[in-house]
């Protein structure tokens, strides 16, 4: 799949339910978990290889980043060797894979710290944002999609249509800038850039890395309110794009169900309209909907790059981007692995949910 | 602008918060009275080891967590270097050695006393590690092999033995550099790994005697400092200093105006203008050491033509840029030593004069041409490049601009592959030699020399022999006034012929809350110092 | 032939020739499309955009590159309808010239990505076996990549320029097309007419090119039309990060990035190109929806 939000609303690969996507869903269900595992491992390996090659052909010199502008040639050469860059490419790659398998992602040259430690710090920030964004998308998008389908052409349908259209057409970085300007700069309703007010920085002990959770664990309401006021705008923004996608998908799933024969039967039997919609039709779309939500969540994880940059959000997206631009390949590779693993997990989860929710697969 | 007016909301805000919003932000109040909150771009820090750190933000930290033998007084910076961990010093008659007497009763953050032995070991360590800033020390003849004999401690005396009778001001100015920070030998050695002299540990930790202790550093996010209560010059008033990485000027301005921070250090001219007009905040201007210059690569056939070099100097719209997008951030400065340095030269021989440039080119029979160059993707540089592009177009010179990241441009620049370099050079230490030795010194211009550190070499500028000699001679002149005059003379000659054209000097415009007093960013010569800062009237 | 009779000829229930039938089908489609007001709006906007791009030098009141430092950051006025930017350039003129860049990016990506996808997808679907396995694994790898980051990496590797931005976007955009084309191929592969063609001695390559590609094209076109807006937004995102079009090119994303510095006091510098991007990508979305109704009637009619 591809991102919804990173590019500011590119629809994910499988977004509009073309026939192939439905077939793909069925096919995936049929595939065994073991097979899934092997093929995903292969995908991950390929992902690493591609990233590695890109990193090595990049005209950015990581050594220079380490030694700086004023270094002499001798100092440069020493750092070059220390980084193992004098080895053949294949040796470097194999060595890297070996290290990764033992849990060592190497050291980032732009932060000077172990990549694993960096990621443990930045990833929760992205997760927090994506979870809240998805929450917004689901809580508003699903009901909106259902209502839109229930009264085709009605007011909700129009709203859903406009919401989706704008969502697919608006550059997210622009909306973010304007949002920051209006809601923080002008109205002062929300917190500014960053995850917390600066004076709260480091006040709450980090347990999960999710500031909202940590501040609740510490019972620090002021810190919670502060963190919430900071996350609400970027999360709503991401949530909006997620909402556009989820409401659209919900609507078309519902339309398909509502035109099915059993619905007509139910209506003939005299069931109330709300019972028809929620008890019958909606129950049947919950399965594909889970996949859609998982996909949407995944795309928020990887797609929040621009949002993170606009909001000075210290997350994985801005970490990878910054690393990329300074030739910090250990960091880029590490970040890519994490995103790849997220896809593995999300795919597996939605497969498992499929099995649980879909009575036919039992 | 009506809809972006901040003041309107001050009255209505309270009502809004009280009524409608559950998501009211927690703090519109001021920052705590004993805490200094700074917004700054600090994503350049890759190591906090003073023997390795060579980035602006890293030096900003180390300047406060470590002391040196000599330091600047933030309340009287014009006085130059002052005794710090060294109480006094004496230069031998032949000028080949300097002996420092260490101050008594100073302790490191660990509680260990600061001894001459620590000072000697710190300097030896920087030379032995041979990281990038080591040249500031090794230029006096120290090598990893001889440094233990050249830098020695005896009781409370520290002696440096030099290879030539350098100007004392040159040596002492160099010792104000961060690479000469004094570290706690015992603590560092306790954290040594694989004979690295504690390099890995010091990269993320600190073992100094400065006014602040390092409480936390999260890369690209925040640096937190806490006051060292036993500091030998008295505990600083600000008990906590928080430096948050905020990349965007507009974000810094919003934070400042909302009272979320005390200091904003990367404001663009438009934001500065708005803050100057706003209530409760002020702007402080301070010339810094960085020089924005134009390097014309002599490998380029067109650019190596003396007529083109001459014409280019008249194609820069100095005043137009200084008055518009560079307003307040840069002042026109056409010599390589920044104001505030010994021997700085204020003469400005060039003005923006397209007609004159056209005439020069015509007389030389140059019809026109195309140059493709690479510019770092920083707002100011791109704007300068585009302005230059427009005025070059008027005389038939076509400039193509490729935007790149700093790392990419630097890579190409060190490979002598940037035809027209537009960017800044920051001095490495507070002595004029720091710029003279890179702008006006290039003993071997061949590719094989690979003198990647020299700006003259990067631009393939074959510095004339007498200028090379003059630059070396100026480091040995014992009389400070005569020394200053030597540098002025070098710069005049440089203006007459060099293809590297200094354009502007950086001015830092700091946005401050009205109650912040005694802020000092470090002027032209050093990095920021926090210990004298106070809040309140 | 009068207009009325031409219409009747096109809508004839019993077309006399294959050509008449095909034209008739297109005309039917056009009628459906024309009935969709929003889709027509999208089409009109895009036609205007193309006209604007073609006649840019005539329409633009000034050169998009002419600087005037004395006149910088002027608000919209009668002299500068959309104001001026930080270097005193007329924003309207830059937007008008920028339409060429936008069209260039969208057009090129929309040509390259589906072609790569079509090729890989149909070959995978048609050949089956290990070829299918390998090609689809590669597709999965590219799909699993964070798209914008992959594009960033490509541009960083190739050097920032508008051409490389296009290439990077195309290289990240093809996998969904490959999936789609493969799925279509799988349904067509065993159809009777393919078997018939095979019996007539058609080679594999010929089958692929003459029989399978044409059938995959219509669903790909729908997909492309729907993706156009995304391509514009991605390109703008790259421009925003300084990795797309290089200065002084008036690329809209880069213009927003320029205006970001001034957003608190001079909102129009960033707002105008933002509105331009929004308008054009919305037009593509409307057009895409309309096209789907026409070309892919079995799909979701939303």
mmCIF file of C-alpha atoms in Angstrom, chain B residues 137-443:
data_model
loop_
_atom_site.group_PDB
_atom_site.id
_atom_site.type_symbol
_atom_site.label_atom_id
_atom_site.label_comp_id
_atom_site.label_asym_id
_atom_site.label_seq_id
_atom_site.Cartn_x
_atom_site.Cartn_y
_atom_site.Cartn_z
ATOM 1 C CA UNK B 137 46.172 23.235 19.074
ATOM 2 C CA UNK B 138 48.432 21.392 16.648
ATOM 3 C CA UNK B 139 49.200 24.604 14.754
ATOM 4 C CA UNK B 140 51.638 25.371 17.582
ATOM 5 C CA UNK B 141 53.727 22.330 16.797
ATOM 6 C CA UNK B 142 52.054 19.714 19.012
ATOM 7 C CA UNK B 143 51.710 16.213 17.597
ATOM 8 C CA UNK B 144 50.269 13.068 19.200
ATOM 9 C CA UNK B 145 53.855 11.858 19.599
ATOM 10 C CA UNK B 146 55.486 14.902 21.167
ATOM 11 C CA UNK B 147 52.574 16.398 23.061
ATOM 12 C CA UNK B 148 53.451 14.820 26.385
ATOM 13 C CA UNK B 149 56.807 16.613 26.336
ATOM 14 C CA UNK B 150 55.425 19.866 24.925
ATOM 15 C CA UNK B 151 52.558 20.268 27.372
ATOM 16 C CA UNK B 152 53.574 19.559 30.932
ATOM 17 C CA UNK B 153 52.188 20.041 34.431
ATOM 18 C CA UNK B 154 54.238 20.696 37.503
ATOM 19 C CA UNK B 155 52.425 21.417 40.759
ATOM 20 C CA UNK B 156 50.004 24.199 39.931
ATOM 21 C CA UNK B 157 51.975 25.265 36.845
ATOM 22 C CA UNK B 158 51.157 24.312 33.280
ATOM 23 C CA UNK B 159 53.767 24.895 30.574
ATOM 24 C CA UNK B 160 53.228 24.937 26.799
ATOM 25 C CA UNK B 161 56.372 24.678 24.668
ATOM 26 C CA UNK B 162 55.858 26.073 21.165
ATOM 27 C CA UNK B 163 57.750 25.330 17.951
ATOM 28 C CA UNK B 164 58.019 29.010 16.970
ATOM 29 C CA UNK B 165 57.850 32.304 18.893
ATOM 30 C CA UNK B 166 54.171 32.914 18.122
ATOM 31 C CA UNK B 167 52.395 36.098 19.040
ATOM 32 C CA UNK B 168 51.097 35.540 22.591
ATOM 33 C CA UNK B 169 47.714 36.938 21.552
ATOM 34 C CA UNK B 170 47.552 34.236 18.868
ATOM 35 C CA UNK B 171 48.214 31.436 21.375
ATOM 36 C CA UNK B 172 45.876 32.741 24.069
ATOM 37 C CA UNK B 173 43.083 33.478 21.619
ATOM 38 C CA UNK B 174 43.364 29.897 20.403
ATOM 39 C CA UNK B 175 43.068 28.648 23.971
ATOM 40 C CA UNK B 176 39.631 30.279 24.263
ATOM 41 C CA UNK B 177 38.417 27.751 21.695
ATOM 42 C CA UNK B 178 36.198 24.905 22.860
ATOM 43 C CA UNK B 179 38.808 22.329 21.945
ATOM 44 C CA UNK B 180 40.902 23.743 24.811
ATOM 45 C CA UNK B 181 38.166 23.031 27.384
ATOM 46 C CA UNK B 182 39.490 21.484 30.584
ATOM 47 C CA UNK B 183 37.964 18.099 31.398
ATOM 48 C CA UNK B 184 37.994 16.107 34.620
ATOM 49 C CA UNK B 185 40.743 13.567 33.993
ATOM 50 C CA UNK B 186 39.691 11.079 36.688
ATOM 51 C CA UNK B 187 36.022 11.025 35.702
ATOM 52 C CA UNK B 188 36.768 10.702 32.004
ATOM 53 C CA UNK B 189 39.319 7.932 32.494
ATOM 54 C CA UNK B 190 36.819 6.043 34.631
ATOM 55 C CA UNK B 191 34.542 5.974 31.607
ATOM 56 C CA UNK B 192 37.132 5.088 29.021
ATOM 57 C CA UNK B 193 36.268 2.319 26.528
ATOM 58 C CA UNK B 194 38.898 0.522 24.451
ATOM 59 C CA UNK B 195 41.495 3.238 24.932
ATOM 60 C CA UNK B 196 39.297 5.970 23.411
ATOM 61 C CA UNK B 197 40.306 8.506 26.093
ATOM 62 C CA UNK B 198 36.629 8.680 27.030
ATOM 63 C CA UNK B 199 35.565 9.947 23.601
ATOM 64 C CA UNK B 200 32.411 7.810 23.355
ATOM 65 C CA UNK B 201 31.309 8.648 26.871
ATOM 66 C CA UNK B 202 31.999 12.380 26.597
ATOM 67 C CA UNK B 203 30.026 12.509 23.341
ATOM 68 C CA UNK B 204 26.816 12.327 25.349
ATOM 69 C CA UNK B 205 28.027 13.255 28.818
ATOM 70 C CA UNK B 206 29.976 16.050 30.391
ATOM 71 C CA UNK B 207 32.863 16.312 32.868
ATOM 72 C CA UNK B 208 33.576 20.005 33.211
ATOM 73 C CA UNK B 209 33.759 22.761 35.768
ATOM 74 C CA UNK B 210 31.527 25.276 33.990
ATOM 75 C CA UNK B 211 28.600 27.232 35.406
ATOM 76 C CA UNK B 212 26.128 24.620 34.170
ATOM 77 C CA UNK B 213 25.861 20.867 34.291
ATOM 78 C CA UNK B 214 24.388 18.911 31.419
ATOM 79 C CA UNK B 215 21.047 17.491 32.568
ATOM 80 C CA UNK B 216 19.845 16.035 29.264
ATOM 81 C CA UNK B 217 20.502 16.056 25.560
ATOM 82 C CA UNK B 218 17.988 14.493 23.208
ATOM 83 C CA UNK B 219 19.267 14.931 19.653
ATOM 84 C CA UNK B 220 17.153 17.204 17.458
ATOM 85 C CA UNK B 221 14.918 17.902 20.422
ATOM 86 C CA UNK B 222 16.326 19.518 23.502
ATOM 87 C CA UNK B 223 19.359 20.351 25.626
ATOM 88 C CA UNK B 224 18.790 20.895 29.327
ATOM 89 C CA UNK B 225 21.290 22.469 31.660
ATOM 90 C CA UNK B 226 21.140 22.899 35.433
ATOM 91 C CA UNK B 227 23.112 25.405 37.456
ATOM 92 C CA UNK B 228 26.345 24.260 39.162
ATOM 93 C CA UNK B 229 25.901 25.652 42.635
ATOM 94 C CA UNK B 230 29.626 25.539 43.506
ATOM 95 C CA UNK B 231 30.750 27.469 40.446
ATOM 96 C CA UNK B 232 33.921 29.408 41.199
ATOM 97 C CA UNK B 233 32.485 32.704 39.905
ATOM 98 C CA UNK B 234 29.267 32.182 41.873
ATOM 99 C CA UNK B 235 26.211 30.098 41.024
ATOM 100 C CA UNK B 236 24.291 31.464 38.044
ATOM 101 C CA UNK B 237 20.900 33.024 38.606
ATOM 102 C CA UNK B 238 19.094 30.910 36.017
ATOM 103 C CA UNK B 239 18.843 27.518 37.690
ATOM 104 C CA UNK B 240 17.613 25.745 34.572
ATOM 105 C CA UNK B 241 18.339 26.447 30.941
ATOM 106 C CA UNK B 242 16.249 24.610 28.366
ATOM 107 C CA UNK B 243 17.209 24.888 24.723
ATOM 108 C CA UNK B 244 14.510 23.457 22.495
ATOM 109 C CA UNK B 245 15.111 22.693 18.843
ATOM 110 C CA UNK B 246 12.601 24.758 16.874
ATOM 111 C CA UNK B 247 13.531 24.917 13.225
ATOM 112 C CA UNK B 248 11.049 27.432 11.889
ATOM 113 C CA UNK B 249 11.364 31.137 12.513
ATOM 114 C CA UNK B 250 7.615 31.579 12.460
ATOM 115 C CA UNK B 251 7.240 28.909 15.125
ATOM 116 C CA UNK B 252 9.887 30.582 17.282
ATOM 117 C CA UNK B 253 8.112 33.871 16.939
ATOM 118 C CA UNK B 254 4.763 32.396 17.882
ATOM 119 C CA UNK B 255 6.296 30.730 20.934
ATOM 120 C CA UNK B 256 7.905 33.998 21.966
ATOM 121 C CA UNK B 257 4.764 36.023 21.503
ATOM 122 C CA UNK B 258 2.713 33.462 23.404
ATOM 123 C CA UNK B 259 5.153 33.647 26.290
ATOM 124 C CA UNK B 260 6.182 29.997 25.964
ATOM 125 C CA UNK B 261 9.866 30.864 25.578
ATOM 126 C CA UNK B 262 12.238 33.598 26.750
ATOM 127 C CA UNK B 263 14.651 33.680 23.840
ATOM 128 C CA UNK B 264 14.245 33.060 20.104
ATOM 129 C CA UNK B 265 17.522 32.773 18.227
ATOM 130 C CA UNK B 266 16.619 32.084 14.586
ATOM 131 C CA UNK B 267 14.251 34.801 13.527
ATOM 132 C CA UNK B 268 13.904 35.955 9.942
ATOM 133 C CA UNK B 269 13.820 39.690 9.167
ATOM 134 C CA UNK B 270 10.055 39.761 8.736
ATOM 135 C CA UNK B 271 9.521 38.091 12.090
ATOM 136 C CA UNK B 272 12.039 40.423 13.715
ATOM 137 C CA UNK B 273 10.161 43.387 12.317
ATOM 138 C CA UNK B 274 6.903 42.149 13.761
ATOM 139 C CA UNK B 275 8.470 41.437 17.153
ATOM 140 C CA UNK B 276 10.032 44.891 17.289
ATOM 141 C CA UNK B 277 6.555 46.293 17.087
ATOM 142 C CA UNK B 278 4.998 43.896 19.598
ATOM 143 C CA UNK B 279 4.522 44.504 23.298
ATOM 144 C CA UNK B 280 6.502 42.696 25.948
ATOM 145 C CA UNK B 281 9.251 41.429 23.667
ATOM 146 C CA UNK B 282 12.411 43.029 22.342
ATOM 147 C CA UNK B 283 15.127 42.457 19.779
ATOM 148 C CA UNK B 284 18.817 42.496 20.595
ATOM 149 C CA UNK B 285 21.329 42.777 17.767
ATOM 150 C CA UNK B 286 24.812 41.374 17.961
ATOM 151 C CA UNK B 287 27.349 41.080 15.135
ATOM 152 C CA UNK B 288 28.594 37.505 14.939
ATOM 153 C CA UNK B 289 31.742 36.159 13.359
ATOM 154 C CA UNK B 290 30.297 34.559 10.279
ATOM 155 C CA UNK B 291 31.115 35.996 6.873
ATOM 156 C CA UNK B 292 28.838 35.401 3.902
ATOM 157 C CA UNK B 293 31.088 35.287 0.877
ATOM 158 C CA UNK B 294 31.123 34.457 -2.801
ATOM 159 C CA UNK B 295 33.820 32.075 -3.974
ATOM 160 C CA UNK B 296 34.615 32.098 -7.675
ATOM 161 C CA UNK B 297 36.204 28.803 -8.597
ATOM 162 C CA UNK B 298 39.366 29.379 -10.611
ATOM 163 C CA UNK B 299 38.971 26.006 -12.301
ATOM 164 C CA UNK B 300 36.101 27.525 -14.224
ATOM 165 C CA UNK B 301 37.428 29.096 -17.393
ATOM 166 C CA UNK B 302 35.043 32.017 -17.389
ATOM 167 C CA UNK B 303 35.392 32.760 -13.702
ATOM 168 C CA UNK B 304 39.177 32.703 -13.784
ATOM 169 C CA UNK B 305 39.183 35.682 -16.123
ATOM 170 C CA UNK B 306 40.272 38.689 -14.010
ATOM 171 C CA UNK B 307 37.700 40.882 -15.761
ATOM 172 C CA UNK B 308 34.907 38.530 -14.723
ATOM 173 C CA UNK B 309 36.191 38.465 -11.155
ATOM 174 C CA UNK B 310 36.213 42.248 -11.119
ATOM 175 C CA UNK B 311 32.777 42.510 -12.730
ATOM 176 C CA UNK B 312 31.218 40.030 -10.303
ATOM 177 C CA UNK B 313 32.121 42.296 -7.402
ATOM 178 C CA UNK B 314 29.880 44.975 -8.891
ATOM 179 C CA UNK B 315 27.015 42.597 -9.648
ATOM 180 C CA UNK B 316 26.136 41.965 -6.025
ATOM 181 C CA UNK B 317 23.258 44.121 -4.888
ATOM 182 C CA UNK B 318 24.791 44.744 -1.469
ATOM 183 C CA UNK B 319 22.466 47.451 -0.350
ATOM 184 C CA UNK B 320 19.330 46.027 -1.953
ATOM 185 C CA UNK B 321 19.773 42.716 -0.139
ATOM 186 C CA UNK B 322 20.866 44.321 3.109
ATOM 187 C CA UNK B 323 17.725 46.441 3.020
ATOM 188 C CA UNK B 324 15.317 43.661 2.048
ATOM 189 C CA UNK B 325 15.520 39.970 2.769
ATOM 190 C CA UNK B 326 18.813 40.141 4.674
ATOM 191 C CA UNK B 327 17.645 43.099 6.682
ATOM 192 C CA UNK B 328 19.107 43.116 10.155
ATOM 193 C CA UNK B 329 20.629 39.652 9.705
ATOM 194 C CA UNK B 330 23.612 40.716 7.681
ATOM 195 C CA UNK B 331 25.560 43.909 7.204
ATOM 196 C CA UNK B 332 27.699 44.593 4.170
ATOM 197 C CA UNK B 333 31.258 43.657 4.933
ATOM 198 C CA UNK B 334 33.812 43.266 2.169
ATOM 199 C CA UNK B 335 36.884 41.977 3.965
ATOM 200 C CA UNK B 336 37.519 38.559 5.422
ATOM 201 C CA UNK B 337 38.039 39.498 9.077
ATOM 202 C CA UNK B 338 34.730 40.178 10.810
ATOM 203 C CA UNK B 339 34.158 43.337 12.803
ATOM 204 C CA UNK B 340 35.132 42.620 16.373
ATOM 205 C CA UNK B 341 38.350 40.874 15.386
ATOM 206 C CA UNK B 342 41.860 42.202 15.751
ATOM 207 C CA UNK B 343 42.824 43.801 12.436
ATOM 208 C CA UNK B 344 39.308 43.983 11.001
ATOM 209 C CA UNK B 345 39.016 46.277 7.988
ATOM 210 C CA UNK B 346 35.950 48.417 7.365
ATOM 211 C CA UNK B 347 36.778 49.659 3.863
ATOM 212 C CA UNK B 348 34.122 48.850 1.259
ATOM 213 C CA UNK B 349 35.485 49.287 -2.258
ATOM 214 C CA UNK B 350 32.513 47.843 -4.176
ATOM 215 C CA UNK B 351 28.942 48.944 -4.771
ATOM 216 C CA UNK B 352 26.151 47.521 -6.900
ATOM 217 C CA UNK B 353 26.837 48.910 -10.373
ATOM 218 C CA UNK B 354 25.593 46.901 -13.334
ATOM 219 C CA UNK B 355 26.801 49.478 -15.857
ATOM 220 C CA UNK B 356 30.314 49.343 -14.528
ATOM 221 C CA UNK B 357 30.267 45.543 -14.605
ATOM 222 C CA UNK B 358 29.015 45.604 -18.181
ATOM 223 C CA UNK B 359 31.787 48.021 -19.137
ATOM 224 C CA UNK B 360 34.446 45.846 -17.533
ATOM 225 C CA UNK B 361 33.201 42.800 -19.394
ATOM 226 C CA UNK B 362 32.916 44.704 -22.673
ATOM 227 C CA UNK B 363 36.460 46.043 -22.391
ATOM 228 C CA UNK B 364 37.688 42.517 -21.865
ATOM 229 C CA UNK B 365 35.688 41.302 -24.859
ATOM 230 C CA UNK B 366 33.512 38.918 -22.881
ATOM 231 C CA UNK B 367 30.200 38.267 -24.595
ATOM 232 C CA UNK B 368 28.497 36.211 -21.942
ATOM 233 C CA UNK B 369 28.286 32.641 -20.772
ATOM 234 C CA UNK B 370 26.532 30.104 -18.622
ATOM 235 C CA UNK B 371 27.565 28.912 -15.173
ATOM 236 C CA UNK B 372 25.817 26.165 -13.244
ATOM 237 C CA UNK B 373 26.329 26.302 -9.531
ATOM 238 C CA UNK B 374 25.131 24.597 -6.377
ATOM 239 C CA UNK B 375 23.654 26.413 -3.465
ATOM 240 C CA UNK B 376 22.724 25.121 -0.054
ATOM 241 C CA UNK B 377 18.974 25.007 0.461
ATOM 242 C CA UNK B 378 18.918 27.725 3.084
ATOM 243 C CA UNK B 379 16.493 30.560 2.545
ATOM 244 C CA UNK B 380 19.099 33.360 2.643
ATOM 245 C CA UNK B 381 21.567 31.654 0.360
ATOM 246 C CA UNK B 382 18.917 30.857 -2.209
ATOM 247 C CA UNK B 383 17.625 34.400 -2.118
ATOM 248 C CA UNK B 384 21.142 35.802 -2.483
ATOM 249 C CA UNK B 385 21.790 33.411 -5.353
ATOM 250 C CA UNK B 386 18.595 34.385 -7.112
ATOM 251 C CA UNK B 387 19.358 38.065 -6.740
ATOM 252 C CA UNK B 388 22.806 37.490 -8.167
ATOM 253 C CA UNK B 389 21.252 35.435 -10.940
ATOM 254 C CA UNK B 390 19.022 38.349 -11.892
ATOM 255 C CA UNK B 391 21.834 40.917 -12.009
ATOM 256 C CA UNK B 392 24.174 38.556 -13.867
ATOM 257 C CA UNK B 393 21.452 38.052 -16.465
ATOM 258 C CA UNK B 394 21.557 41.785 -17.150
ATOM 259 C CA UNK B 395 25.129 41.533 -18.382
ATOM 260 C CA UNK B 396 24.585 38.364 -20.359
ATOM 261 C CA UNK B 397 25.842 35.911 -17.741
ATOM 262 C CA UNK B 398 23.445 33.056 -17.225
ATOM 263 C CA UNK B 399 23.533 31.514 -13.755
ATOM 264 C CA UNK B 400 21.841 28.161 -13.203
ATOM 265 C CA UNK B 401 21.150 27.270 -9.576
ATOM 266 C CA UNK B 402 20.872 23.770 -8.142
ATOM 267 C CA UNK B 403 19.565 23.592 -4.601
ATOM 268 C CA UNK B 404 21.165 20.979 -2.407
ATOM 269 C CA UNK B 405 21.505 20.059 1.206
ATOM 270 C CA UNK B 406 24.411 21.487 3.131
ATOM 271 C CA UNK B 407 26.192 18.137 3.115
ATOM 272 C CA UNK B 408 25.944 17.801 -0.650
ATOM 273 C CA UNK B 409 27.204 21.289 -1.358
ATOM 274 C CA UNK B 410 30.050 20.853 1.080
ATOM 275 C CA UNK B 411 31.018 17.595 -0.561
ATOM 276 C CA UNK B 412 31.229 19.237 -3.945
ATOM 277 C CA UNK B 413 32.975 22.283 -2.536
ATOM 278 C CA UNK B 414 35.720 20.215 -0.954
ATOM 279 C CA UNK B 415 36.145 18.476 -4.286
ATOM 280 C CA UNK B 416 36.606 21.939 -5.875
ATOM 281 C CA UNK B 417 33.439 21.431 -7.909
ATOM 282 C CA UNK B 418 31.346 24.437 -6.963
ATOM 283 C CA UNK B 419 31.780 27.173 -9.594
ATOM 284 C CA UNK B 420 30.212 29.952 -7.556
ATOM 285 C CA UNK B 421 30.021 29.220 -3.868
ATOM 286 C CA UNK B 422 27.608 31.253 -1.813
ATOM 287 C CA UNK B 423 27.691 30.537 1.859
ATOM 288 C CA UNK B 424 29.122 31.415 5.216
ATOM 289 C CA UNK B 425 32.428 30.878 6.906
ATOM 290 C CA UNK B 426 32.560 30.966 10.679
ATOM 291 C CA UNK B 427 35.855 31.642 12.452
ATOM 292 C CA UNK B 428 37.188 28.698 14.451
ATOM 293 C CA UNK B 429 38.803 30.683 17.229
ATOM 294 C CA UNK B 430 39.045 34.281 18.268
ATOM 295 C CA UNK B 431 42.311 35.147 16.538
ATOM 296 C CA UNK B 432 42.560 36.829 13.096
ATOM 297 C CA UNK B 433 44.714 33.986 11.871
ATOM 298 C CA UNK B 434 41.632 31.747 11.839
ATOM 299 C CA UNK B 435 40.314 33.492 8.715
ATOM 300 C CA UNK B 436 43.602 34.681 7.244
ATOM 301 C CA UNK B 437 44.950 31.136 7.236
ATOM 302 C CA UNK B 438 42.057 29.867 5.161
ATOM 303 C CA UNK B 439 41.116 32.803 2.906
ATOM 304 C CA UNK B 440 44.616 34.086 2.209
ATOM 305 C CA UNK B 441 46.864 31.082 2.547
ATOM 306 C CA UNK B 442 47.276 28.279 0.026
ATOM 307 C CA UNK B 443 50.872 27.169 -0.403
#
